[in-house]
PDB file of C-alpha atoms in Angstrom:
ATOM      1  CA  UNK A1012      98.677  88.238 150.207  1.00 62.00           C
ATOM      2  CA  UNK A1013      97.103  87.263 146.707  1.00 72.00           C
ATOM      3  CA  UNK A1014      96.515  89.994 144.695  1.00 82.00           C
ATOM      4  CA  UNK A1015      92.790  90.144 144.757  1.00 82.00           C
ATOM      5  CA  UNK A1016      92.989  90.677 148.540  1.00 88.00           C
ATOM      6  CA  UNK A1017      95.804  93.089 147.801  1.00 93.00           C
ATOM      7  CA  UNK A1018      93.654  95.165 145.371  1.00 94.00           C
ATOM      8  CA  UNK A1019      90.634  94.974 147.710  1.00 95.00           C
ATOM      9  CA  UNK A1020      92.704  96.643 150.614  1.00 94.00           C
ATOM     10  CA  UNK A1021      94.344  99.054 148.409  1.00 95.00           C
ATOM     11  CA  UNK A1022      90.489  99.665 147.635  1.00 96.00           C
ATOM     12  CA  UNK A1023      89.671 100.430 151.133  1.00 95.00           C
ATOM     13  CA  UNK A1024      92.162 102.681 152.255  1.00 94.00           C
ATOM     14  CA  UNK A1025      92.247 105.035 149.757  1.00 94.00           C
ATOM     15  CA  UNK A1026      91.513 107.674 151.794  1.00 93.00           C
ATOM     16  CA  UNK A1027      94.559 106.410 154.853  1.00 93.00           C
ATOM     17  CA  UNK A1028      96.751 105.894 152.021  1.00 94.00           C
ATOM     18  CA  UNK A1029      96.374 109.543 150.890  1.00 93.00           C
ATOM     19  CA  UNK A1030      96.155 110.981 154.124  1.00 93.00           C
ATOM     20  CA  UNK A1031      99.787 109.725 154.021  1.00 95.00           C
ATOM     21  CA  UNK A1032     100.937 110.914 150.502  1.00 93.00           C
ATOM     22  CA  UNK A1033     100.387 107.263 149.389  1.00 94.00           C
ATOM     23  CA  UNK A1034      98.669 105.879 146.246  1.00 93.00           C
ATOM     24  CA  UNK A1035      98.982 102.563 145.402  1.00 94.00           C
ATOM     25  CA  UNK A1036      96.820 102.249 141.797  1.00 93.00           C
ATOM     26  CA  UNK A1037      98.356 103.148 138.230  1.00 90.00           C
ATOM     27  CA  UNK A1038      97.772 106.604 137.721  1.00 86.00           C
ATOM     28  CA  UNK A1039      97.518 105.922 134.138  1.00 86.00           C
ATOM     29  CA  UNK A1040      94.194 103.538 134.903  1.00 86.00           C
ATOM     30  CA  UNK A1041      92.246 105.967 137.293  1.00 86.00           C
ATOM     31  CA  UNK A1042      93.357 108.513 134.906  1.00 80.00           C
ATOM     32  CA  UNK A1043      92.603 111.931 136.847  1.00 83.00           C
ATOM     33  CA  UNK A1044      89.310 110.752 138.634  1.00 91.00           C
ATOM     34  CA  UNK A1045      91.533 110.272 142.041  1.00 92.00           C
ATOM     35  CA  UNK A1046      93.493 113.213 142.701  1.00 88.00           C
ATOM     36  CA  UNK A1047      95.498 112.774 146.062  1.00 89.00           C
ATOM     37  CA  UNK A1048      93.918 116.379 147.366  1.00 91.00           C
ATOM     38  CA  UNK A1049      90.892 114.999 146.112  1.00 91.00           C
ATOM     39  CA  UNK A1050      91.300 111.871 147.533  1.00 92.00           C
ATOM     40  CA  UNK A1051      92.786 113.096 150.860  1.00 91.00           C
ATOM     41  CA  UNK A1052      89.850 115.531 151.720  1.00 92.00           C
ATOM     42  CA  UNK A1053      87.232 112.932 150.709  1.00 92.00           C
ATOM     43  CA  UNK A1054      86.110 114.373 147.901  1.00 92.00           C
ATOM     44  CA  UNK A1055      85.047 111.888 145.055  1.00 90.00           C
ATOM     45  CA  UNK A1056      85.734 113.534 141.325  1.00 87.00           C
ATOM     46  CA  UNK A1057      82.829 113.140 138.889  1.00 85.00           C
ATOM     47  CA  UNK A1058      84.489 110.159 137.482  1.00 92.00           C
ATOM     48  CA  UNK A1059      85.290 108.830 140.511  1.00 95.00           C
ATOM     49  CA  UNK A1060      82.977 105.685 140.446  1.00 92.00           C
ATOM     50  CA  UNK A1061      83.708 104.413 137.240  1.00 93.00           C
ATOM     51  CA  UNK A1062      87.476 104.162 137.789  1.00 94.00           C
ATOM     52  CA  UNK A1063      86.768 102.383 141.565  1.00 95.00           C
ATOM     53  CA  UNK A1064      84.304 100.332 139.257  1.00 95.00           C
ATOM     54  CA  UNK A1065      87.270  99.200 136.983  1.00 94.00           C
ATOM     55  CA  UNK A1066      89.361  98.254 140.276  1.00 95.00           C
ATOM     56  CA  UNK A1067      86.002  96.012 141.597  1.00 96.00           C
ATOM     57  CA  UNK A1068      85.789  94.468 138.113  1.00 96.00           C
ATOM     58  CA  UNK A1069      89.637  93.716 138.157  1.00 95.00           C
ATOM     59  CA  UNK A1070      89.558  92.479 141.699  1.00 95.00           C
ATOM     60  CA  UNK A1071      86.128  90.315 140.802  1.00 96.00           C
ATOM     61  CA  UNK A1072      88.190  88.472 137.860  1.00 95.00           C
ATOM     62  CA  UNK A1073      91.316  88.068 140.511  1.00 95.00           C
ATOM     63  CA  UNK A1074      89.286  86.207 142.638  1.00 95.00           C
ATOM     64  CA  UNK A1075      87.205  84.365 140.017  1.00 95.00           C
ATOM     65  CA  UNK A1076      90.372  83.341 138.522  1.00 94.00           C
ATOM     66  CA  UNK A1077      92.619  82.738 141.581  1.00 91.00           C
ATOM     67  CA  UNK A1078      88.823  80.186 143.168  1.00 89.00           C
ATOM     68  CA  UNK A1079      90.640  76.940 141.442  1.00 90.00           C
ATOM     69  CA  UNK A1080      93.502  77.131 143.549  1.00 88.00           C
ATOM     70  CA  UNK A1081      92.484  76.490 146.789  1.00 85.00           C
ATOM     71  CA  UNK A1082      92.166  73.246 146.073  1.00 87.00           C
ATOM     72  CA  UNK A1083      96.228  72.784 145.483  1.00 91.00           C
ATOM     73  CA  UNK A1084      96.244  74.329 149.347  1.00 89.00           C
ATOM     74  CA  UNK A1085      97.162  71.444 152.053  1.00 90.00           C
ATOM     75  CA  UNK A1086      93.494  70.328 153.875  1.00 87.00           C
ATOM     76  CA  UNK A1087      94.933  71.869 157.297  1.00 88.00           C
ATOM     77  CA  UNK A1088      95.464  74.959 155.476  1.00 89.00           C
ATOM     78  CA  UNK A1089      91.974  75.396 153.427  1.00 89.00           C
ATOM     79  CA  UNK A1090      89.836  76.952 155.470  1.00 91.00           C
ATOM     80  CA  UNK A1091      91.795  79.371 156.700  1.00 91.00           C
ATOM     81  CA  UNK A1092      92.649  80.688 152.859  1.00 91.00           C
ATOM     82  CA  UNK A1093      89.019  80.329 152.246  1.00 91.00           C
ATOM     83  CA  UNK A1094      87.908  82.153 155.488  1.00 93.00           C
ATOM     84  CA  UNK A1095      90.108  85.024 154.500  1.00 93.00           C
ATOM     85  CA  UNK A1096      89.110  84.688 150.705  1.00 93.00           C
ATOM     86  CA  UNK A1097      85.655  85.267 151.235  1.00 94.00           C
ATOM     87  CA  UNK A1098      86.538  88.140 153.554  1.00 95.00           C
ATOM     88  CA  UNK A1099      88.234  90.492 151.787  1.00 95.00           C
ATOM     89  CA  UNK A1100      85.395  88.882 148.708  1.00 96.00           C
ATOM     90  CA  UNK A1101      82.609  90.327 151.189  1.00 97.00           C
ATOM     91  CA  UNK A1102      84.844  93.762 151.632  1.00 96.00           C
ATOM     92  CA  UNK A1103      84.858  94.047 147.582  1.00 97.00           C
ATOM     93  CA  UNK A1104      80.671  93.617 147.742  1.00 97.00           C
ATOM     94  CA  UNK A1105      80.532  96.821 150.071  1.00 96.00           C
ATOM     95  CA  UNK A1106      82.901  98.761 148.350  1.00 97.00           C
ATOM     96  CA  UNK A1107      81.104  97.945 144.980  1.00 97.00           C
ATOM     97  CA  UNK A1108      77.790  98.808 146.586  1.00 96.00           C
ATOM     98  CA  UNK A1109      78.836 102.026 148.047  1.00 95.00           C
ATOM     99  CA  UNK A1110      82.747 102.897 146.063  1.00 95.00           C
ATOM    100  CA  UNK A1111      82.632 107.169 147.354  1.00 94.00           C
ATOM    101  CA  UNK A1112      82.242 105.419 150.809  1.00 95.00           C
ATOM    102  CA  UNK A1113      85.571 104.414 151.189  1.00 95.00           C
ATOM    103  CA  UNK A1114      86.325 108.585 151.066  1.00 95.00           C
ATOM    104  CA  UNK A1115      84.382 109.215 154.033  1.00 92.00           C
ATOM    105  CA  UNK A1116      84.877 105.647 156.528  1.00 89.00           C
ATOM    106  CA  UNK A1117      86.658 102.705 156.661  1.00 87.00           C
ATOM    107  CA  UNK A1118      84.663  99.625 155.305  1.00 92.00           C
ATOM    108  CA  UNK A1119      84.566  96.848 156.994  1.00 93.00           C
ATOM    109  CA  UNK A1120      83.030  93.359 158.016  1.00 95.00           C
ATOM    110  CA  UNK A1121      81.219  93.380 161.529  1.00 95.00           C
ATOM    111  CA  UNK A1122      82.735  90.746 163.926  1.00 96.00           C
ATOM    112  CA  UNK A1123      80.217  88.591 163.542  1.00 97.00           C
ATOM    113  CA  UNK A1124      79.809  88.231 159.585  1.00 96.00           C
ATOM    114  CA  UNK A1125      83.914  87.357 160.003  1.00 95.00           C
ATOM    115  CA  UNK A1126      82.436  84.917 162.440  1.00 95.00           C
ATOM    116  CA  UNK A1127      79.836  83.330 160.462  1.00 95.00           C
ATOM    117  CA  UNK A1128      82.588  83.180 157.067  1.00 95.00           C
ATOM    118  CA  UNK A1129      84.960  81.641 159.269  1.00 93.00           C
ATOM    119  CA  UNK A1130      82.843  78.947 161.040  1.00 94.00           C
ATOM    120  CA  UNK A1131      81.474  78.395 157.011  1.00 92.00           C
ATOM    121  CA  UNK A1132      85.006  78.007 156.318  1.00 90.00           C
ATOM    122  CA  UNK A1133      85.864  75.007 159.291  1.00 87.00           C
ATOM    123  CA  UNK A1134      82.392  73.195 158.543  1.00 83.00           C
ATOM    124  CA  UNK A1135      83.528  73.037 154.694  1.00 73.00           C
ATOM    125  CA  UNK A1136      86.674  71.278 155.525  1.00 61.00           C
ATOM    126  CA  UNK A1137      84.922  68.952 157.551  1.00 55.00           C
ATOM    127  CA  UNK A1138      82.574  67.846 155.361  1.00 49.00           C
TER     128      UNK A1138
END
């Protein structure tokens, strides 16, 4: 999984992941604003928001930088890596939006917007 993806899942679960004693971001980098109590009873800490800001601004430049690639991806391959690409891209957007949501539910695509990004994704390579 490229790393932007990576970092936008690690995003997400936050909350599973410390449920579980897990915690997958430098400590040194969120620097005290997610505790794992904290974190585990869905509690955001005041600064909370700017370190899952840093995270989204890391992930954005992943993706930005990682965009050239998929063109070094076999044809038959493409839309597939773009499909899930813009994905997880789409999961960043909400957890930007919203980042003390990921504390309370999971954040996700409906079936249908994974639909519609998919079916984007075919029609591309086709063109």
């Amino acid at each position: 999984m490229p790393r932007e993806s990576q970092l936008t899942k690690i995003l997400s679960d936050l909350r599973e992941d410390a449920s579980r004693g897990r915690f997958y971001l430098p400590r040194a980098e969120v620097n005290g604003a997610m505790a794992l109590p904290d974190l585990q009873a869905g509690h955001a800490s005041p600064h909370f928001e700017e370190a899952m800001q840093f995270q989204v601004a890391r992930a954005e430049e992943y993706y930005r930088r990682s965009s050239p690639l998929e063109e070094r991806v076999h044809a038959d391959a493409r839309p597939t890596l773009v499909a899930m690409t813009q994905i997880y891209h789409a999961l960043l957007k909400k957890i930007a939006a919203h980042p003390a949501r990921v504390l309370r539910r999971r954040v996700s695509l409906s079936v249908w917007a994974k639909l519609r990004i998919g079916w984007r994704a075919l029609r591309t390579r086709q063109s």
